[in-house]
Amino acid sequence: MRRVGRSSAHICSTAPYCNLHGFSSKTRVSLILSQMMSEKPPLPANDQLEEADPGSGAEQGVAVEMARDGWDSKVEYFLAQVGFSVGLGNVWRFPYLCHQNGGGAFILLYVVLMGLIGVPLFFLELAAGQSIRQGSIGVWRHISPKLVGIGYASCVVCSFVALYYNVIIGWSIFYLGNSFRYPLPWENCPTEGNSTAKVKECEDSSPTSYFWYRKALDITDSIDETGELNLIITGCLLAAWVIVCLAMYKGIKSTGKVMYFSSVFPYVVLLCFLIRGAMLDGASEGVKYMFYPKLEILKDVQVWRQAATQVFFALGLGFGSVIAYSSYNPRNNNCHRDAFTVSGVNFMTSVLATLVVFAVLGFRAKTIATDCAKRNLKSVSEAMPNFSFSHLINASDVLNEYENWYRVEGHQLNLTGLKIDDCSLEEEMKKGAEGTGLAFIAFTEAMTLFPGSPFWSALFFLMLLNLGLSTMFGTMAGILTPLTDTFKTLRKHKLLFTMCSCAVGFLIGLMFTQRCGNYFVLMFDDYSATLPLIIVVIFQTLSVAWVYGADRFLEDLKQMLGHPVPVVYKYLWKYVCPVAMLGLLGASLLKMVLQRPTYTTWNKKKASEIHLPYPDWALAVMAILIIVASLPVPIGYLHAVVLERLGRSPSDPEAGYVPCATTDMDLIPLGTNSSPRLPGENAEFLLQNGHVESMVSSVL
């Protein structure tokens, strides 16, 4: 008989039989045999099995849960994983890092680290979720009750990220709504009241910077100045949470359908921008500047730290979302191939986004630099009427001619009241090339130079909205899936739990819609997730490679996938990945200790960005965020030790944990006959509903 969806030999706790913990072995065997030999279907949900053996110590009934949900198709699962891993960071974080850290050299380093660290750890999470078929809490509890805190830490980090990530989605909604105005509201500086004079803050900066900081955020001068709520952004945040709630209300059944649009649409937009950007003057200069390799920068340890951190966050490691999504897969799914496919798509998306960003920014930079050159030449011509500069002003490549003139003669000029600069293309490329500044200032300014700018603006912010939502769905899955898998009450009221989670997220998120809210977004983005996630991934890797055993895990994967997994993963999981992650943790801690954290603020009087050190109370908040996110790991360990001393196991009803059913949904063709065998360790059973199951001894 050909068995479909064969489970792993040790790590897979499967079938309704996994809910019989707490019964004596004799009683468990009797219950299983009576169920298999009867003509009744497997026990439905809510049927209570009463323990008959008084010596077992389990006096309460245990509910046998129905099978968990599954993806309707492999396409939905693939789009969900890609949508979660490909987020806003691919559009604005990766291009910035590539630009700052050696261009092509950084890309080469990124590929190496992706292969040595990213893919193995991504594969580990995919395999663990698919084999155990539970969320992050259930997966690590299954390997050892003492490791359950890893799953709870992932949930806490996901909660922190969801709070501020939805604010960014709210900003995208705000800009999307304003994109349907002509001309775009950030295209020109507004006037002062009824006069014709332009607003000085806008004149001293730029229309896009003014609109972002003053109209969208109405930002304060520092994080110490709170200010009232920004009602428009608050409304956009509410809209963002409503969208998330509607997409998540049926779990993966509703999320999977939304992914067909939210995961695919950004690629359509990126391709449109790539084609349009390739036709712009200055696009080639931007791309050339982007990818020109600066190999000497690889000597800098911080470059390696930033590359490893980007690999880490690009694949969504440690959030528990990868585990949650893969837990809904059939066990015969080729998760090894998925690891390479999703990682490859993620990397190619980053490169595609980088091409688009720097083609457009190259056009913007050349336009601004050319205008600067013409303005300077005109000013010099008026100040020195005896000299003719018409040949420079009318040249076909004004910027190149100006750069040559400035390098030879221009920099030596000393004219009273006249300041001549070099109008550097490179300096213009650097301005606003990071994070939110790239999306809401630099790229937005470039689009105002496009013919039909409202169309391109609406397209761009609709893309950002979908990129953010697809990642947000994965982040919420990293919270909801493990908690509903773990707690029966939440599982019974999943819709209410989802709605309450979104409501609480909105209420807490109001702190980010204050006038100083942008500074808290930066704080959470930089410090609430980085260190805790690194700690989580370190424990994950050590748990599988050393606690459970890399050889044992590889054997489980061989049985689950039907073919052996390359043995190189054993050494990557046991040695390379832990050492690399410990090095990343050490480098991050060292940077925080040696250099006081700073943040970028907008100074209204100077009409420019300045860097300020975080005040002491903000540093305390950062420390609390890191501690709270990491604390579940030691608490989970101590809790398991206490339960062990009291003679109770985390799967006892009295301990408050009810493991969800992990029945495989793969079906055996009807009419296939098979004689049941006596249940022993790793003995497989064919249930009457056609499911192939495995009765395994717990490794807990």
PDB file of N, CA and C in Angstrom, residues 333-369:
ATOM      1  N   ASN A 333       4.621  17.527   1.789  1.00  0.00           N
ATOM      2  CA  ASN A 333       5.047  18.713   1.046  1.00  0.00           C
ATOM      3  C   ASN A 333       6.568  18.823   1.072  1.00  0.00           C
ATOM      4  N   ASN A 334       7.152  19.190  -0.062  1.00  0.00           N
ATOM      5  CA  ASN A 334       8.614  19.304  -0.161  1.00  0.00           C
ATOM      6  C   ASN A 334       9.061  20.651   0.392  1.00  0.00           C
ATOM      7  N   CYS A 335       9.205  20.739   1.714  1.00  0.00           N
ATOM      8  CA  CYS A 335       9.584  22.000   2.348  1.00  0.00           C
ATOM      9  C   CYS A 335      11.030  22.366   2.067  1.00  0.00           C
ATOM     10  N   HIS A 336      11.866  21.376   1.717  1.00  0.00           N
ATOM     11  CA  HIS A 336      13.249  21.669   1.365  1.00  0.00           C
ATOM     12  C   HIS A 336      13.311  22.513   0.098  1.00  0.00           C
ATOM     13  N   ARG A 337      12.530  22.129  -0.891  1.00  0.00           N
ATOM     14  CA  ARG A 337      12.469  22.909  -2.124  1.00  0.00           C
ATOM     15  C   ARG A 337      11.848  24.282  -1.858  1.00  0.00           C
ATOM     16  N   ASP A 338      10.844  24.324  -0.985  1.00  0.00           N
ATOM     17  CA  ASP A 338      10.204  25.597  -0.649  1.00  0.00           C
ATOM     18  C   ASP A 338      11.199  26.583  -0.042  1.00  0.00           C
ATOM     19  N   ALA A 339      12.112  26.065   0.781  1.00  0.00           N
ATOM     20  CA  ALA A 339      13.094  26.942   1.427  1.00  0.00           C
ATOM     21  C   ALA A 339      13.939  27.656   0.389  1.00  0.00           C
ATOM     22  N   PHE A 340      14.380  26.934  -0.623  1.00  0.00           N
ATOM     23  CA  PHE A 340      15.198  27.552  -1.668  1.00  0.00           C
ATOM     24  C   PHE A 340      14.360  28.469  -2.559  1.00  0.00           C
ATOM     25  N   THR A 341      13.134  28.047  -2.864  1.00  0.00           N
ATOM     26  CA  THR A 341      12.292  28.830  -3.761  1.00  0.00           C
ATOM     27  C   THR A 341      11.920  30.170  -3.142  1.00  0.00           C
ATOM     28  N   VAL A 342      11.422  30.149  -1.904  1.00  0.00           N
ATOM     29  CA  VAL A 342      11.010  31.383  -1.240  1.00  0.00           C
ATOM     30  C   VAL A 342      12.211  32.298  -1.011  1.00  0.00           C
ATOM     31  N   SER A 343      13.353  31.726  -0.603  1.00  0.00           N
ATOM     32  CA  SER A 343      14.559  32.535  -0.388  1.00  0.00           C
ATOM     33  C   SER A 343      15.024  33.170  -1.695  1.00  0.00           C
ATOM     34  N   GLY A 344      14.968  32.403  -2.773  1.00  0.00           N
ATOM     35  CA  GLY A 344      15.372  32.931  -4.073  1.00  0.00           C
ATOM     36  C   GLY A 344      14.460  34.042  -4.546  1.00  0.00           C
ATOM     37  N   VAL A 345      13.144  33.852  -4.386  1.00  0.00           N
ATOM     38  CA  VAL A 345      12.194  34.901  -4.778  1.00  0.00           C
ATOM     39  C   VAL A 345      12.419  36.148  -3.933  1.00  0.00           C
ATOM     40  N   ASN A 346      12.686  35.953  -2.653  1.00  0.00           N
ATOM     41  CA  ASN A 346      12.943  37.090  -1.763  1.00  0.00           C
ATOM     42  C   ASN A 346      14.157  37.887  -2.230  1.00  0.00           C
ATOM     43  N   PHE A 347      15.237  37.192  -2.543  1.00  0.00           N
ATOM     44  CA  PHE A 347      16.452  37.875  -2.982  1.00  0.00           C
ATOM     45  C   PHE A 347      16.235  38.590  -4.316  1.00  0.00           C
ATOM     46  N   MET A 348      15.598  37.922  -5.265  1.00  0.00           N
ATOM     47  CA  MET A 348      15.366  38.535  -6.573  1.00  0.00           C
ATOM     48  C   MET A 348      14.442  39.745  -6.459  1.00  0.00           C
ATOM     49  N   THR A 349      13.503  39.681  -5.511  1.00  0.00           N
ATOM     50  CA  THR A 349      12.627  40.837  -5.282  1.00  0.00           C
ATOM     51  C   THR A 349      13.425  42.016  -4.750  1.00  0.00           C
ATOM     52  N   SER A 350      14.360  41.744  -3.849  1.00  0.00           N
ATOM     53  CA  SER A 350      15.212  42.809  -3.314  1.00  0.00           C
ATOM     54  C   SER A 350      16.033  43.452  -4.423  1.00  0.00           C
ATOM     55  N   VAL A 351      16.581  42.637  -5.308  1.00  0.00           N
ATOM     56  CA  VAL A 351      17.374  43.166  -6.423  1.00  0.00           C
ATOM     57  C   VAL A 351      16.488  43.962  -7.377  1.00  0.00           C
ATOM     58  N   LEU A 352      15.287  43.437  -7.667  1.00  0.00           N
ATOM     59  CA  LEU A 352      14.356  44.145  -8.544  1.00  0.00           C
ATOM     60  C   LEU A 352      13.970  45.492  -7.951  1.00  0.00           C
ATOM     61  N   ALA A 353      13.650  45.487  -6.646  1.00  0.00           N
ATOM     62  CA  ALA A 353      13.287  46.743  -5.979  1.00  0.00           C
ATOM     63  C   ALA A 353      14.455  47.724  -5.988  1.00  0.00           C
ATOM     64  N   THR A 354      15.672  47.212  -5.827  1.00  0.00           N
ATOM     65  CA  THR A 354      16.856  48.070  -5.850  1.00  0.00           C
ATOM     66  C   THR A 354      17.041  48.710  -7.223  1.00  0.00           C
ATOM     67  N   LEU A 355      16.846  47.937  -8.261  1.00  0.00           N
ATOM     68  CA  LEU A 355      16.924  48.485  -9.625  1.00  0.00           C
ATOM     69  C   LEU A 355      15.904  49.597  -9.827  1.00  0.00           C
ATOM     70  N   VAL A 356      14.679  49.340  -9.390  1.00  0.00           N
ATOM     71  CA  VAL A 356      13.622  50.338  -9.554  1.00  0.00           C
ATOM     72  C   VAL A 356      13.938  51.597  -8.767  1.00  0.00           C
ATOM     73  N   VAL A 357      14.297  51.418  -7.486  1.00  0.00           N
ATOM     74  CA  VAL A 357      14.540  52.560  -6.612  1.00  0.00           C
ATOM     75  C   VAL A 357      15.663  53.439  -7.154  1.00  0.00           C
ATOM     76  N   PHE A 358      16.768  52.830  -7.562  1.00  0.00           N
ATOM     77  CA  PHE A 358      17.904  53.653  -7.977  1.00  0.00           C
ATOM     78  C   PHE A 358      17.806  54.132  -9.409  1.00  0.00           C
ATOM     79  N   ALA A 359      16.992  53.497 -10.224  1.00  0.00           N
ATOM     80  CA  ALA A 359      16.704  54.067 -11.541  1.00  0.00           C
ATOM     81  C   ALA A 359      15.909  55.360 -11.372  1.00  0.00           C
ATOM     82  N   VAL A 360      14.900  55.314 -10.503  1.00  0.00           N
ATOM     83  CA  VAL A 360      14.068  56.500 -10.262  1.00  0.00           C
ATOM     84  C   VAL A 360      14.844  57.562  -9.490  1.00  0.00           C
ATOM     85  N   LEU A 361      15.602  57.143  -8.463  1.00  0.00           N
ATOM     86  CA  LEU A 361      16.391  58.114  -7.699  1.00  0.00           C
ATOM     87  C   LEU A 361      17.514  58.705  -8.547  1.00  0.00           C
ATOM     88  N   GLY A 362      18.037  57.908  -9.486  1.00  0.00           N
ATOM     89  CA  GLY A 362      19.042  58.446 -10.409  1.00  0.00           C
ATOM     90  C   GLY A 362      18.453  59.551 -11.265  1.00  0.00           C
ATOM     91  N   PHE A 363      17.230  59.349 -11.740  1.00  0.00           N
ATOM     92  CA  PHE A 363      16.527  60.388 -12.501  1.00  0.00           C
ATOM     93  C   PHE A 363      16.300  61.625 -11.640  1.00  0.00           C
ATOM     94  N   ARG A 364      15.842  61.418 -10.411  1.00  0.00           N
ATOM     95  CA  ARG A 364      15.615  62.550  -9.504  1.00  0.00           C
ATOM     96  C   ARG A 364      16.904  63.296  -9.223  1.00  0.00           C
ATOM     97  N   ALA A 365      17.964  62.554  -8.912  1.00  0.00           N
ATOM     98  CA  ALA A 365      19.244  63.180  -8.568  1.00  0.00           C
ATOM     99  C   ALA A 365      19.812  63.965  -9.753  1.00  0.00           C
ATOM    100  N   LYS A 366      19.718  63.396 -10.946  1.00  0.00           N
ATOM    101  CA  LYS A 366      20.268  64.096 -12.112  1.00  0.00           C
ATOM    102  C   LYS A 366      19.463  65.339 -12.437  1.00  0.00           C
ATOM    103  N   THR A 367      18.144  65.262 -12.258  1.00  0.00           N
ATOM    104  CA  THR A 367      17.301  66.432 -12.503  1.00  0.00           C
ATOM    105  C   THR A 367      17.646  67.556 -11.537  1.00  0.00           C
ATOM    106  N   ILE A 368      17.771  67.217 -10.249  1.00  0.00           N
ATOM    107  CA  ILE A 368      18.090  68.233  -9.238  1.00  0.00           C
ATOM    108  C   ILE A 368      19.493  68.776  -9.441  1.00  0.00           C
ATOM    109  N   ALA A 369      20.456  67.892  -9.717  1.00  0.00           N
ATOM    110  CA  ALA A 369      21.842  68.334  -9.905  1.00  0.00           C
ATOM    111  C   ALA A 369      21.976  69.195 -11.158  1.00  0.00           C
TER     112      ALA A 369
END
